């Protein structure tokens, strides 16, 4: 029987990557890149080949192996595994790069920041302090070749070959025998008399000074070059001079050197070092300290190295959320760091956390997730959105906080392309119907209309036919002027989704009624839309062969881009929809929010006006548009809570949004102030200047919305529409012919619903006649059936007791 000896190198769980060695400390060690066979994780492998006649070097290598295996410190090279045979030594550590190679690569990439160097030197000095003060060990080999950098940019101290005890119980320092290392020895080692008084850390602190010189100035040519600081920062020069002083007695202890450099104005007194120190001790910090730290962290991440953010900050953020109850404060820095990740890394590390966050009941977390959805929506797949995210997001439609309802509506722009048939055409439309009809906040009703106009192309053909005309028609009757404008723009932006018959019989009658609207902004947009629809109808009338081409999108399953026609034919409307939500009235940030009265639509003479009653935000049945009329307009707060957030809706459009001018969204105190919106009566506010750009030039609005003021009679201090400068070349003294017009009176309340699963919003006289005719036909049919039953009963006669009916 044959027995084969096992090869320990072959059985070793780590393997070398076949490529030239990266280098390593001067001496017999060679540094190779390697990986774990089972998982493929990258590591670094230091290899020493035992050579005959080199017993002294072999003993030094074995001592280094032992030291690295037993010393554990965050700033010392981390030992993972090792292999010792008669032919070689293998030491496996975390994946690192020699500092010299790392600095050279960073210089080629644009240079190394002082922030990174300050933290790197802080780590090396801290490692020396641990060795000298806690372990009574002298490193005896501090130089550029003994320092390594991991993937997070952390500096690690290695090169433990020549370490010895400071207490003298293990003998003196081992002989190096390598000229490249002996040039870093301090001058007092040349004095063999032993009369020089020195501390146990004196030699290592001299070598630290040499390391600092090399980091800033390159390789050290000779010891005399240390007299010239060169490129060493001025804040570090005084402390550097203490390290390379001729008197070893005055060289500071590593702990005192750190203290001196951390003093105010010192080289290591900066935000980057403070952040790293906090992250190292985050497990023992108080919750209030963690909250404050994460709130301030996002401001500093732009100045931090990318590798540091990916490999050190990100794990701490994930840990803080999973186990530290950090809450919503981790979201902003988390998504900021996520920009540095690849798509695969984002899917593995960020998305599971995001999905878990959506199930949270914390309002602050929910609103921040909605506000920053644009940063992670592209990484979410459709099954995840429909089963794990959308069911939680829809709760925001019913939230009592207006800010959350508002952000929930706006988030649908991003979620709609990924929603399935049931969620998009049934569930979402049910919530939109309730918001547009019953939400007490005018901006949210306007917001809903805008969103519906932008996602209309994703709806199914049957849902579009049932919903769009009804929804936009209702918006044109909203007491909040921007909502009426949104209705007009919604018609125009989705023009390609209507048949010519609908344009003529349903849309144009609604738009024509807006030509006498009290607000000039509504009238302007109504006239534009009417001209556009008439032009479309006229072109088809002149050339009927164009009908098929014009109506090609009407019955299409979906048309996400809405085609180029939308941008060319009604680009002004698309631009208007995109920028509409940024055009609400803005209050000066230094003044307290003012209040205003919303105009009351007059009722006919003899009909008493009912008292204003807020419409309860109760959910509707699926497929119903709730249509309770607001006889008196809901009071709208003009504070910053009613303004739109800092997310530019125009940026969410495809090709059309390029035409929209970027707007500044006010973000101050959005979340905190939105909850203070009330329905009480308001005082009149100062009328802001409204400046309109021409339709031909831009097709969008340049200034804030003018909130409607009371018309009958005007309140004191309130100007009529004719008194404003509407963007013309010069002010006009002519009165506004529409200034005395008021909104159309509402003599009859609207019905509570439009019928089961029927979104047809306009009940014309013809429809009423058809309904009456159908009712009469049913009544006639019922009478005929009763007559026939009576005839059959009379012909057969009365049935006898116990007789069985056979027919």
PDB file of N, CA and C in Angstrom, residues 347 351 355 379-391 415 417-420 423:
ATOM      1  N   UNK A 347     -27.586  47.108  -4.327  1.00  0.00           N
ATOM      2  CA  UNK A 347     -28.655  46.130  -4.200  1.00  0.00           C
ATOM      3  C   UNK A 347     -28.447  45.247  -2.973  1.00  0.00           C
ATOM      4  N   UNK A 351     -30.582  48.417  -0.381  1.00  0.00           N
ATOM      5  CA  UNK A 351     -31.991  48.107  -0.654  1.00  0.00           C
ATOM      6  C   UNK A 351     -32.650  47.330   0.479  1.00  0.00           C
ATOM      7  N   UNK A 355     -36.094  48.795   2.247  1.00  0.00           N
ATOM      8  CA  UNK A 355     -37.360  48.059   2.307  1.00  0.00           C
ATOM      9  C   UNK A 355     -37.832  47.930   3.746  1.00  0.00           C
ATOM     10  N   UNK A 379     -32.932  51.318  -8.262  1.00  0.00           N
ATOM     11  CA  UNK A 379     -32.407  50.025  -7.813  1.00  0.00           C
ATOM     12  C   UNK A 379     -33.515  49.084  -7.339  1.00  0.00           C
ATOM     13  N   UNK A 380     -34.752  49.534  -7.331  1.00  0.00           N
ATOM     14  CA  UNK A 380     -35.862  48.707  -6.855  1.00  0.00           C
ATOM     15  C   UNK A 380     -36.503  47.979  -8.037  1.00  0.00           C
ATOM     16  N   UNK A 381     -36.715  46.681  -7.896  1.00  0.00           N
ATOM     17  CA  UNK A 381     -37.401  45.949  -8.954  1.00  0.00           C
ATOM     18  C   UNK A 381     -38.911  45.993  -8.711  1.00  0.00           C
ATOM     19  N   UNK A 382     -39.668  45.641  -9.732  1.00  0.00           N
ATOM     20  CA  UNK A 382     -41.128  45.767  -9.664  1.00  0.00           C
ATOM     21  C   UNK A 382     -41.764  44.882  -8.592  1.00  0.00           C
ATOM     22  N   UNK A 383     -41.363  43.613  -8.443  1.00  0.00           N
ATOM     23  CA  UNK A 383     -41.977  42.815  -7.360  1.00  0.00           C
ATOM     24  C   UNK A 383     -41.764  43.421  -5.984  1.00  0.00           C
ATOM     25  N   UNK A 384     -40.574  43.962  -5.736  1.00  0.00           N
ATOM     26  CA  UNK A 384     -40.301  44.579  -4.435  1.00  0.00           C
ATOM     27  C   UNK A 384     -41.185  45.800  -4.217  1.00  0.00           C
ATOM     28  N   UNK A 385     -41.343  46.624  -5.263  1.00  0.00           N
ATOM     29  CA  UNK A 385     -42.166  47.825  -5.141  1.00  0.00           C
ATOM     30  C   UNK A 385     -43.620  47.467  -4.850  1.00  0.00           C
ATOM     31  N   UNK A 386     -44.152  46.490  -5.559  1.00  0.00           N
ATOM     32  CA  UNK A 386     -45.576  46.170  -5.451  1.00  0.00           C
ATOM     33  C   UNK A 386     -45.932  45.404  -4.189  1.00  0.00           C
ATOM     34  N   UNK A 387     -45.024  44.581  -3.695  1.00  0.00           N
ATOM     35  CA  UNK A 387     -45.360  43.722  -2.549  1.00  0.00           C
ATOM     36  C   UNK A 387     -44.836  44.239  -1.216  1.00  0.00           C
ATOM     37  N   UNK A 388     -43.727  44.983  -1.228  1.00  0.00           N
ATOM     38  CA  UNK A 388     -43.098  45.372   0.029  1.00  0.00           C
ATOM     39  C   UNK A 388     -43.072  46.873   0.282  1.00  0.00           C
ATOM     40  N   UNK A 389     -43.193  47.680  -0.761  1.00  0.00           N
ATOM     41  CA  UNK A 389     -43.060  49.130  -0.575  1.00  0.00           C
ATOM     42  C   UNK A 389     -44.398  49.838  -0.763  1.00  0.00           C
ATOM     43  N   UNK A 390     -45.072  49.607  -1.874  1.00  0.00           N
ATOM     44  CA  UNK A 390     -46.322  50.323  -2.142  1.00  0.00           C
ATOM     45  C   UNK A 390     -47.372  50.113  -1.055  1.00  0.00           C
ATOM     46  N   UNK A 391     -47.571  48.892  -0.517  1.00  0.00           N
ATOM     47  CA  UNK A 391     -48.574  48.738   0.549  1.00  0.00           C
ATOM     48  C   UNK A 391     -48.323  49.613   1.763  1.00  0.00           C
ATOM     49  N   UNK A 415     -42.916  55.918  -8.509  1.00  0.00           N
ATOM     50  CA  UNK A 415     -43.380  54.551  -8.321  1.00  0.00           C
ATOM     51  C   UNK A 415     -44.291  54.069  -9.450  1.00  0.00           C
ATOM     52  N   UNK A 417     -44.265  53.959 -12.758  1.00  0.00           N
ATOM     53  CA  UNK A 417     -43.783  53.055 -13.825  1.00  0.00           C
ATOM     54  C   UNK A 417     -43.545  51.630 -13.358  1.00  0.00           C
ATOM     55  N   UNK A 418     -43.420  51.404 -12.048  1.00  0.00           N
ATOM     56  CA  UNK A 418     -43.121  50.068 -11.533  1.00  0.00           C
ATOM     57  C   UNK A 418     -44.332  49.388 -10.905  1.00  0.00           C
ATOM     58  N   UNK A 419     -45.491  50.043 -10.895  1.00  0.00           N
ATOM     59  CA  UNK A 419     -46.676  49.465 -10.274  1.00  0.00           C
ATOM     60  C   UNK A 419     -47.382  48.509 -11.228  1.00  0.00           C
ATOM     61  N   UNK A 420     -47.994  47.479 -10.657  1.00  0.00           N
ATOM     62  CA  UNK A 420     -48.740  46.540 -11.482  1.00  0.00           C
ATOM     63  C   UNK A 420     -50.143  47.077 -11.764  1.00  0.00           C
ATOM     64  N   UNK A 423     -52.482  47.766  -8.524  1.00  0.00           N
ATOM     65  CA  UNK A 423     -52.044  48.884  -7.688  1.00  0.00           C
ATOM     66  C   UNK A 423     -52.178  50.226  -8.395  1.00  0.00           C
TER      67      UNK A 423
END
